mmCIF file with all atom_site columns, C-alpha atoms in Angstrom:
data_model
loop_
_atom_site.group_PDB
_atom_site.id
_atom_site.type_symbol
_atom_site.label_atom_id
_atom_site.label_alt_id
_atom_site.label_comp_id
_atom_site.label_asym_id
_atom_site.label_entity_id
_atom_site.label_seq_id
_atom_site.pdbx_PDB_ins_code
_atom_site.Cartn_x
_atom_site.Cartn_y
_atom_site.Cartn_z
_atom_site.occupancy
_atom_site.B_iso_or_equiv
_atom_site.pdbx_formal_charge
_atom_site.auth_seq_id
_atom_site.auth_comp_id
_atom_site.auth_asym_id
_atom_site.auth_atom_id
_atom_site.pdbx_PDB_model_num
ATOM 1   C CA . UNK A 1 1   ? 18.710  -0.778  -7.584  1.00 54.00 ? 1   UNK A CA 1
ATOM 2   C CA . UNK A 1 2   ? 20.410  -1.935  -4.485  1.00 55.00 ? 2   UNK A CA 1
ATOM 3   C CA . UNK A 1 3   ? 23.698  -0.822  -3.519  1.00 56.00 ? 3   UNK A CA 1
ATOM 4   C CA . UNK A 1 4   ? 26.215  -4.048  -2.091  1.00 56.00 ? 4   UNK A CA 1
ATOM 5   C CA . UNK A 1 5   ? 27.224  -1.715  1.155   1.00 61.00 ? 5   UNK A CA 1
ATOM 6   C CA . UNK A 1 6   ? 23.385  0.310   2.004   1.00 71.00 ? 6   UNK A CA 1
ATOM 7   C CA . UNK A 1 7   ? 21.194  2.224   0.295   1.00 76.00 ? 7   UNK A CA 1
ATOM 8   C CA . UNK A 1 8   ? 19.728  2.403   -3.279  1.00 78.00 ? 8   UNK A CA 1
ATOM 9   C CA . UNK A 1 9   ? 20.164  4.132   -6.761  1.00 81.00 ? 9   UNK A CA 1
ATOM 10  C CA . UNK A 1 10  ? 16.948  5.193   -8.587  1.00 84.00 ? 10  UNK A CA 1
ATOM 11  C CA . UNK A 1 11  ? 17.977  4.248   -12.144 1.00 84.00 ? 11  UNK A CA 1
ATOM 12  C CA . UNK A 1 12  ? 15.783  5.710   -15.340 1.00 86.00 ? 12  UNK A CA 1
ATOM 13  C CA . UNK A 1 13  ? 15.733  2.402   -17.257 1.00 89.00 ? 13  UNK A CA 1
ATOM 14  C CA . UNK A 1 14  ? 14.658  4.332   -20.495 1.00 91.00 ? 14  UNK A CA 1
ATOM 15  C CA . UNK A 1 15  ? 17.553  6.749   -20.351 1.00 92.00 ? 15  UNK A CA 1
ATOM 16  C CA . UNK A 1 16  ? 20.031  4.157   -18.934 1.00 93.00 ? 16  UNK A CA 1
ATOM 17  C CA . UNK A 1 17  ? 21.295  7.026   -16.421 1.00 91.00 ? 17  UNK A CA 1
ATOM 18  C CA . UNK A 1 18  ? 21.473  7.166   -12.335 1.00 89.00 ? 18  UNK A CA 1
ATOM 19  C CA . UNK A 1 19  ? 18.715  9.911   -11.148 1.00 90.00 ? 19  UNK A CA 1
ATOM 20  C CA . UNK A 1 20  ? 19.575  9.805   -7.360  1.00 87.00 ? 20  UNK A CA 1
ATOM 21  C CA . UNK A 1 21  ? 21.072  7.798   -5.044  1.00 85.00 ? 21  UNK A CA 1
ATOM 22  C CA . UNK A 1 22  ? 19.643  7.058   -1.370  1.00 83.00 ? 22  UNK A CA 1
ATOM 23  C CA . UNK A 1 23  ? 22.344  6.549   1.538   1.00 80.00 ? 23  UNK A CA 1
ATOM 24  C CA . UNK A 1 24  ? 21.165  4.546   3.831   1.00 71.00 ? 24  UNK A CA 1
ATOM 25  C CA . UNK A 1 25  ? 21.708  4.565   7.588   1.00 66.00 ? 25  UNK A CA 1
ATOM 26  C CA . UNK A 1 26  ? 22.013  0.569   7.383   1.00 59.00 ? 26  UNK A CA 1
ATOM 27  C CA . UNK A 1 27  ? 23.080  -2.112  4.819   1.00 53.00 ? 27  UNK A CA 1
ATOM 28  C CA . UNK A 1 28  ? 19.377  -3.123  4.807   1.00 59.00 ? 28  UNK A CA 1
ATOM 29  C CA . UNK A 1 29  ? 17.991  -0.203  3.360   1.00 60.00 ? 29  UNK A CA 1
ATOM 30  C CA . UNK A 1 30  ? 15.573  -0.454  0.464   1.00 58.00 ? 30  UNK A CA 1
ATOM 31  C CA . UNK A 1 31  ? 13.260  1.011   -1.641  1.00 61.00 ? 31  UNK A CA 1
ATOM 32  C CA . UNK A 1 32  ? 9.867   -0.852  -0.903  1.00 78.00 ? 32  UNK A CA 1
ATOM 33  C CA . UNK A 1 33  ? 7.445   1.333   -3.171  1.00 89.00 ? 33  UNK A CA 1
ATOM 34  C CA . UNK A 1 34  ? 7.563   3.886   -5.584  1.00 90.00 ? 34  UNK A CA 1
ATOM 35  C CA . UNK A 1 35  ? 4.358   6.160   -6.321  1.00 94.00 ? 35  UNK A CA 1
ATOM 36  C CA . UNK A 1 36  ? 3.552   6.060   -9.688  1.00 91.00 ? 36  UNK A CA 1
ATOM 37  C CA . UNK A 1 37  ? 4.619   9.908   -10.570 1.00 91.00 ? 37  UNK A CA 1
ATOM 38  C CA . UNK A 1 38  ? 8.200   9.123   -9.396  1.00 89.00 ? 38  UNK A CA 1
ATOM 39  C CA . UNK A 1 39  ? 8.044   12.000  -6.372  1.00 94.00 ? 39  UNK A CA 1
ATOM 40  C CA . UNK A 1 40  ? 7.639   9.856   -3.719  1.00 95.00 ? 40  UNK A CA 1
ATOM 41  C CA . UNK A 1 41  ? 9.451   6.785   -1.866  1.00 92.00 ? 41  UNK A CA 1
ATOM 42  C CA . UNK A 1 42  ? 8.602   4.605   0.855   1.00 91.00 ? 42  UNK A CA 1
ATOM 43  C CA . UNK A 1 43  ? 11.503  2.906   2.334   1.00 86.00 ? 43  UNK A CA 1
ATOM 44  C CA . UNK A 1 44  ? 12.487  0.764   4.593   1.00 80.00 ? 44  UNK A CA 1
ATOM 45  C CA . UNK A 1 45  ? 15.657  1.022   6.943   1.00 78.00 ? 45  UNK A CA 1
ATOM 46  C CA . UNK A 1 46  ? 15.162  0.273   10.647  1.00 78.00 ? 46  UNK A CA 1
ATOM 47  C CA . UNK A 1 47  ? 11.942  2.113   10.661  1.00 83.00 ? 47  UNK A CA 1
ATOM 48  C CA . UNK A 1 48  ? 9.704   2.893   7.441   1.00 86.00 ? 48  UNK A CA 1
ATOM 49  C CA . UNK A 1 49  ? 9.906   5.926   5.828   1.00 90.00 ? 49  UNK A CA 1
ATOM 50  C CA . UNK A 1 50  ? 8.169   8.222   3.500   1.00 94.00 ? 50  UNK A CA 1
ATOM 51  C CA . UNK A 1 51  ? 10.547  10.399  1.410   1.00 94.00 ? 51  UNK A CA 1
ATOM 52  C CA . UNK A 1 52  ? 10.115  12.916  -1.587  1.00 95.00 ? 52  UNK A CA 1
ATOM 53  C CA . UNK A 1 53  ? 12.217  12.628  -4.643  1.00 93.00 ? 53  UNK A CA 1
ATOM 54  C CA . UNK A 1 54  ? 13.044  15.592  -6.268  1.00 91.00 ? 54  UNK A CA 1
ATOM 55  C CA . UNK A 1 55  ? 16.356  16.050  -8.925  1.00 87.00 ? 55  UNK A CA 1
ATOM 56  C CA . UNK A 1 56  ? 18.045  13.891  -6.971  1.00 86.00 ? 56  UNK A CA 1
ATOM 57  C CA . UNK A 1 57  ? 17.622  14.931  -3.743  1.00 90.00 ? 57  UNK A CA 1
ATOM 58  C CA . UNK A 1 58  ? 15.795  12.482  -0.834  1.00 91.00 ? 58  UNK A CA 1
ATOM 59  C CA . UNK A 1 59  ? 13.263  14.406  1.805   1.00 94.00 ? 59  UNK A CA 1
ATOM 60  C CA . UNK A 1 60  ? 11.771  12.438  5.234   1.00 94.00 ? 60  UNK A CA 1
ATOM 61  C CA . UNK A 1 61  ? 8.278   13.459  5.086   1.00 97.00 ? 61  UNK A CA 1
ATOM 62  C CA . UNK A 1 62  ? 7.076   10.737  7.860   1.00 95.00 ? 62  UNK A CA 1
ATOM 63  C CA . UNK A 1 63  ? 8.642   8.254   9.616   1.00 92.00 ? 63  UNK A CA 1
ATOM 64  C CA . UNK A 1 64  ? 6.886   5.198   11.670  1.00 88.00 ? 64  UNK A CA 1
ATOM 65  C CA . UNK A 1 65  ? 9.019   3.585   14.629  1.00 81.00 ? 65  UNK A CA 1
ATOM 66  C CA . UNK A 1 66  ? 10.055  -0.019  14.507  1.00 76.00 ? 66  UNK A CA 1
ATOM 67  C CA . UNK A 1 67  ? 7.444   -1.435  15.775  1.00 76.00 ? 67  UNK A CA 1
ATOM 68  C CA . UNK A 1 68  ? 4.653   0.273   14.633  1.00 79.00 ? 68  UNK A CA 1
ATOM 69  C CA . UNK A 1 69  ? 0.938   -0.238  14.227  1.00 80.00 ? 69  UNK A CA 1
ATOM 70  C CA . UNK A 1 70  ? 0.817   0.535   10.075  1.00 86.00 ? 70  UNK A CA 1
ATOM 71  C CA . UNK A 1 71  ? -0.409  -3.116  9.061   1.00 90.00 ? 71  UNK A CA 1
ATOM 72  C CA . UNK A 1 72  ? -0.725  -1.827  5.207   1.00 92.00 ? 72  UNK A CA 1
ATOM 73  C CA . UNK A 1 73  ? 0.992   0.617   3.139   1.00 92.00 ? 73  UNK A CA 1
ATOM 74  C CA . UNK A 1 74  ? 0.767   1.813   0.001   1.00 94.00 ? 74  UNK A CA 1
ATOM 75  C CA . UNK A 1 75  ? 0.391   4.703   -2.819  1.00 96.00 ? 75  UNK A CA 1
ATOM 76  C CA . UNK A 1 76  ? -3.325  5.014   -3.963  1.00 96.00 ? 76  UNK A CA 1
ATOM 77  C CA . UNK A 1 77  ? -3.609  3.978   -7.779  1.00 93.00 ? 77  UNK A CA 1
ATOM 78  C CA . UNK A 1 78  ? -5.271  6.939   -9.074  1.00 95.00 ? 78  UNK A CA 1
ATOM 79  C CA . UNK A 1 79  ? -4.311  9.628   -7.124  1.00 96.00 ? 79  UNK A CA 1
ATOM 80  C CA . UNK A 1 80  ? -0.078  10.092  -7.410  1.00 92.00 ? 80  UNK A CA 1
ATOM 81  C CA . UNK A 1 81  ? -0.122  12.219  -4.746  1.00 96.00 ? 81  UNK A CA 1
ATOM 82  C CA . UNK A 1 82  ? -2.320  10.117  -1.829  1.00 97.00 ? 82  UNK A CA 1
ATOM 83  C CA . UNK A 1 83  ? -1.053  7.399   0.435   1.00 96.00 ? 83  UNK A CA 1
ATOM 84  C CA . UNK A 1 84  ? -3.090  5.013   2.123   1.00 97.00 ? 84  UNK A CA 1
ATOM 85  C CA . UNK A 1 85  ? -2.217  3.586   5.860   1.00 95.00 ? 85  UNK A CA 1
ATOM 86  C CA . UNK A 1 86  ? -4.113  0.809   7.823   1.00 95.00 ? 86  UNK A CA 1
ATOM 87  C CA . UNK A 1 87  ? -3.636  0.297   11.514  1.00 93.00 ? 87  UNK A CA 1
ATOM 88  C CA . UNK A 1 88  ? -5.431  -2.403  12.155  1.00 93.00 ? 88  UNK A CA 1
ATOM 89  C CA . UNK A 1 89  ? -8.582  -0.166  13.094  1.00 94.00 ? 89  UNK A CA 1
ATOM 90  C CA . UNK A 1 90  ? -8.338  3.063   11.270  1.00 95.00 ? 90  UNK A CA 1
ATOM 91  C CA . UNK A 1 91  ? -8.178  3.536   7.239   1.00 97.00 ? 91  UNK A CA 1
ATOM 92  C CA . UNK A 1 92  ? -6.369  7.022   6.191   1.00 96.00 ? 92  UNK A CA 1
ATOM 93  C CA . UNK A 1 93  ? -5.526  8.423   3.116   1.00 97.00 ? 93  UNK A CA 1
ATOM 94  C CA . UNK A 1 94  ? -3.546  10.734  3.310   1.00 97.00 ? 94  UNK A CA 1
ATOM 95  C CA . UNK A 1 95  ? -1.449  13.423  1.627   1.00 98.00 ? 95  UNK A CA 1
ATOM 96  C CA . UNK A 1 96  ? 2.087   12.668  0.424   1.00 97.00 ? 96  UNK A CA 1
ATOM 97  C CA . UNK A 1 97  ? 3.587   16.087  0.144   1.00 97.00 ? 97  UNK A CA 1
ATOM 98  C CA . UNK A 1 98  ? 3.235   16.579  3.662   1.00 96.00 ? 98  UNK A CA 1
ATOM 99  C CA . UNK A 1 99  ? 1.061   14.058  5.536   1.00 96.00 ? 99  UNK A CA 1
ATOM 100 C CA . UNK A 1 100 ? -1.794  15.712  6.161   1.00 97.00 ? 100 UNK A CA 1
ATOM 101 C CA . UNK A 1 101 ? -5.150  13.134  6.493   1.00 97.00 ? 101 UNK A CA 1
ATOM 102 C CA . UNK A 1 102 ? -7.118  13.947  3.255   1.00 97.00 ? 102 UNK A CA 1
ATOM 103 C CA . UNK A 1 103 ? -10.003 11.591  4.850   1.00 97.00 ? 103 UNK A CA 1
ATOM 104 C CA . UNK A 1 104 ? -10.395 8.084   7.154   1.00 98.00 ? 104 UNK A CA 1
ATOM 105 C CA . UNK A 1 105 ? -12.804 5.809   8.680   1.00 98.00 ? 105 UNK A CA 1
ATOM 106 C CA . UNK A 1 106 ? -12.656 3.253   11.111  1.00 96.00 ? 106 UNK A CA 1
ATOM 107 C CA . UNK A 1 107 ? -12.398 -0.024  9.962   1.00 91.00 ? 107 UNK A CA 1
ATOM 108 C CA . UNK A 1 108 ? -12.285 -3.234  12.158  1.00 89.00 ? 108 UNK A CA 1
ATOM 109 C CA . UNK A 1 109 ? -11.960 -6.480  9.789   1.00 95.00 ? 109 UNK A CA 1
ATOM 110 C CA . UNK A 1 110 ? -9.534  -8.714  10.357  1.00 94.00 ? 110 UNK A CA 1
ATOM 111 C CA . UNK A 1 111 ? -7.542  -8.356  7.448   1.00 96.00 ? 111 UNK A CA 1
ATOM 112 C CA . UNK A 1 112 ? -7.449  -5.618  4.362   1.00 97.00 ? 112 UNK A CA 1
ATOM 113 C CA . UNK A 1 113 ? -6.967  -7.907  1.260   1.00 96.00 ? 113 UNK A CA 1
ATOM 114 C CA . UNK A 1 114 ? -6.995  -5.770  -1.589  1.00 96.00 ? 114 UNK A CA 1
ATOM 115 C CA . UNK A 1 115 ? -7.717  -2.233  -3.192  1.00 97.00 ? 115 UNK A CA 1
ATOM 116 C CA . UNK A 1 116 ? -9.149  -1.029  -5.971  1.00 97.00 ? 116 UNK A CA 1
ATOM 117 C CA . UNK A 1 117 ? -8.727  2.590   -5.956  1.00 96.00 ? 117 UNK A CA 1
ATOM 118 C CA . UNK A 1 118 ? -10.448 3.285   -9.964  1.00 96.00 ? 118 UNK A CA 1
ATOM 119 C CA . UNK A 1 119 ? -13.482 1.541   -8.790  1.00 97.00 ? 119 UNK A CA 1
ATOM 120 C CA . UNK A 1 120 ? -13.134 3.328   -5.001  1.00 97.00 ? 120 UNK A CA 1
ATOM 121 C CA . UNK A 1 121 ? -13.260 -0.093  -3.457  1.00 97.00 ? 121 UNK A CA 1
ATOM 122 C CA . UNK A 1 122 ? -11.226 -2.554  -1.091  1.00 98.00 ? 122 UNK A CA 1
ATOM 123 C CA . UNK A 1 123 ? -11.879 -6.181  0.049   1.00 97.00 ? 123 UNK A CA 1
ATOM 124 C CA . UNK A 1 124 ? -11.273 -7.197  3.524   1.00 97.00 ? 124 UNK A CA 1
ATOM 125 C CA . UNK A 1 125 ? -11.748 -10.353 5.488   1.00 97.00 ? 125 UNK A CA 1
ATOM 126 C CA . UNK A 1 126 ? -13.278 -11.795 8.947   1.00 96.00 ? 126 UNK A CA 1
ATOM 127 C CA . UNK A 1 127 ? -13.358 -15.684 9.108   1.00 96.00 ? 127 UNK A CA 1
ATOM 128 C CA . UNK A 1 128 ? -15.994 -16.485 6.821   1.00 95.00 ? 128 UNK A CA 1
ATOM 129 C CA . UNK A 1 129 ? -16.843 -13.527 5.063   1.00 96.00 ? 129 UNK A CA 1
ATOM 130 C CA . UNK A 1 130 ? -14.869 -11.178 2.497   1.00 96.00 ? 130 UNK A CA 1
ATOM 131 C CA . UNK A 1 131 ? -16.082 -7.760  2.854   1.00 97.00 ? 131 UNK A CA 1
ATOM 132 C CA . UNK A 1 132 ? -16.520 -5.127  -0.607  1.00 97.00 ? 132 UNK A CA 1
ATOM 133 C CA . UNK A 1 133 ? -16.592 -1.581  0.835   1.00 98.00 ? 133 UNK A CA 1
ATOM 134 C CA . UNK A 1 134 ? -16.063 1.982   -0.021  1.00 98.00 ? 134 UNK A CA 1
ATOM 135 C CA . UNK A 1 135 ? -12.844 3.423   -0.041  1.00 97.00 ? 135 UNK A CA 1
ATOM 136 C CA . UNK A 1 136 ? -14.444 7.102   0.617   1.00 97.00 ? 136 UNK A CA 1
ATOM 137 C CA . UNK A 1 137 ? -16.122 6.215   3.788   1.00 97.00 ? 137 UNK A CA 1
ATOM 138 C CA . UNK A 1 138 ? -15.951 2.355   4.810   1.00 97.00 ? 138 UNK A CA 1
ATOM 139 C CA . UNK A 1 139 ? -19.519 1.074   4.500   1.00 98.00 ? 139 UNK A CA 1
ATOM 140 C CA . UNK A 1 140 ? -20.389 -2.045  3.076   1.00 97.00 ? 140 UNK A CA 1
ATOM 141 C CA . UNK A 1 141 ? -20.964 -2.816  -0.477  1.00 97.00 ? 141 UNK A CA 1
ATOM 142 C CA . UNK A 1 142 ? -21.010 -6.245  -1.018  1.00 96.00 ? 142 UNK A CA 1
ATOM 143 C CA . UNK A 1 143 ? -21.022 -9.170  1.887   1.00 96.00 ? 143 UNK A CA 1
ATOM 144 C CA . UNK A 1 144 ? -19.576 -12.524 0.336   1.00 95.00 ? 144 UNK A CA 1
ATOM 145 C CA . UNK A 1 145 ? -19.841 -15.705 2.364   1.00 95.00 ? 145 UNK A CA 1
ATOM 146 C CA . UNK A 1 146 ? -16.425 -17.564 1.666   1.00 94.00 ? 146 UNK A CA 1
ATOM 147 C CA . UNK A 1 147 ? -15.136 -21.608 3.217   1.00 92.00 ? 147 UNK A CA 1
ATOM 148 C CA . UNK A 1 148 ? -11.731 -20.062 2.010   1.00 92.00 ? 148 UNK A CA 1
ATOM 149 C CA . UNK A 1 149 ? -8.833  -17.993 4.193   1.00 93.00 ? 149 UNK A CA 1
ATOM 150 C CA . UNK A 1 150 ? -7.404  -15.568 1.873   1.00 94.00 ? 150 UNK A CA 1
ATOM 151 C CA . UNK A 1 151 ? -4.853  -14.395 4.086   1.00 93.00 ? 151 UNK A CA 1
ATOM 152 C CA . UNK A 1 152 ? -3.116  -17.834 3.137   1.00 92.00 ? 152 UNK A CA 1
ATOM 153 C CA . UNK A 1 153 ? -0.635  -17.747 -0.320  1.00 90.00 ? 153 UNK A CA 1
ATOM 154 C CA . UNK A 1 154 ? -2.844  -20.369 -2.469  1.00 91.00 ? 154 UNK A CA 1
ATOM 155 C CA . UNK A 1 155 ? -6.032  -18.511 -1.557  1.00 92.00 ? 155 UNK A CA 1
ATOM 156 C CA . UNK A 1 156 ? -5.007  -14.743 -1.835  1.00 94.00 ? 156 UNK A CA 1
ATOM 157 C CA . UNK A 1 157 ? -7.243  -12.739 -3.881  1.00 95.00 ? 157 UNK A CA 1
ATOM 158 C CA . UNK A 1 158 ? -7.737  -9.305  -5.365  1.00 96.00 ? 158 UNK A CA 1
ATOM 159 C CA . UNK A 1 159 ? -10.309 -6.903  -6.120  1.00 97.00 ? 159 UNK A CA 1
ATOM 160 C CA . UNK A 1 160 ? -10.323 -5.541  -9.326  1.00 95.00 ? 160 UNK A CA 1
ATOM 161 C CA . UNK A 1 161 ? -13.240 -4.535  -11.900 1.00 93.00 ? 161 UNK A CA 1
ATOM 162 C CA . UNK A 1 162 ? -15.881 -5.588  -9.569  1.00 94.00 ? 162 UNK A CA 1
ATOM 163 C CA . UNK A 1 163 ? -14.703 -9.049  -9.417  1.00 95.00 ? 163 UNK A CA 1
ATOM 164 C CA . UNK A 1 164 ? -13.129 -11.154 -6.593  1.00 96.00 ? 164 UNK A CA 1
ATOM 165 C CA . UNK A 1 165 ? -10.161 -13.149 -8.287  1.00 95.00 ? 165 UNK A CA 1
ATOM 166 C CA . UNK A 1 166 ? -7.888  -15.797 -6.873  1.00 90.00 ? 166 UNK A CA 1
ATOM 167 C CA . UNK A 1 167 ? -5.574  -18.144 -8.381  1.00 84.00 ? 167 UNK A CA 1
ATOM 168 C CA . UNK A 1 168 ? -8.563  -20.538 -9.226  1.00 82.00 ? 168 UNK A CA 1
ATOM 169 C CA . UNK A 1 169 ? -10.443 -17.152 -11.310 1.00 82.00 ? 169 UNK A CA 1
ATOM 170 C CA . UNK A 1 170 ? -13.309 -15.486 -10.441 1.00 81.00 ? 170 UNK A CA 1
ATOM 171 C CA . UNK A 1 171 ? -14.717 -16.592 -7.332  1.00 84.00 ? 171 UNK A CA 1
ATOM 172 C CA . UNK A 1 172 ? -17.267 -13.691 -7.258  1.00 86.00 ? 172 UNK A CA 1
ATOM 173 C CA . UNK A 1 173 ? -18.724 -11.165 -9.826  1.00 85.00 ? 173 UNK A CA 1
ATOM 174 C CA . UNK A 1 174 ? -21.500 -7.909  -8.864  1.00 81.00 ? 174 UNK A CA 1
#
């Protein structure tokens, strides 16, 4: 929950009660993603930040400078304690506790779409093609000739199941 001057609360909506509050070092501080355990943050103030939770208690684990390379963020779905990062040329997951690189690839495409981390998957893009590889090591699954850019809004999609979905359905099942 945002607070009106900076920073954040995290709020337990099931035991209506304040767990921890975050000061922030601006008014524009915010909470951009939770992992799905509750341990760990990933902020945003005038750099992003990845922070532990614990009682109530905020740790920097790993900070990226304004301006930095990290094109995508975000916690991996079945692992609470993995992060994924995309540079624009190299995929990492790595560790949230401290950082460390469990495992990365490169990987070139234009654009990372989506992930599907129970199927072990993501979808990325080059004009004219959307792209099914492996999360563990990169390589191509699944090549999918496409007249649509799915970087725009109306066209996003996601991966999920096996299935390429946009907002018109399924534009591709294997």
């Amino acid at each position: 929950i945002p607070h009106p001057r900076n920073g954040f609360y995290v709020y337990d909506f099931l035991a209506s009660s304040v767990l921890g509050y975050y000061a922030g070092d601006n008014y524009q501080t915010s909470g951009t993603l939770i992992s799905s355990n509750g341990k760990y943050i990933l902020l945003k103030e005038d750099v992003l930040k990845l922070v532990s939770f614990n009682g109530s208690d905020f740790t920097t684990i790993r900070e990226w400078p304004a301006g930095s390379p990290v094109r995508y963020y975000g916690f991996h779905g079945t692992d609470d304690e993995k992060l994924l990062t995309w540079d624009g040329s190299i995929l990492s997951v790595r560790n949230c506790s401290d950082y460390s690189e469990a495992w990365s690839f490169a990987f070139t495409d234009n654009n990372l779409i989506s992930i599907d981390c129970f199927n072990n998957e993501f979808l990325s893009y080059t004009p004219g093609y959307l792209h099914v590889r492996s999360l563990i090591d990169g390589s191509v699954i699944k090549d999918i000739p496409v007249n649509i850019d799915p970087t725009n809004w109306y066209y996003s999609c996601i991966l999920t199941g096996h299935a390429v979905i946009n907002s018109t359905g399924i534009i591709y099942f294997y």
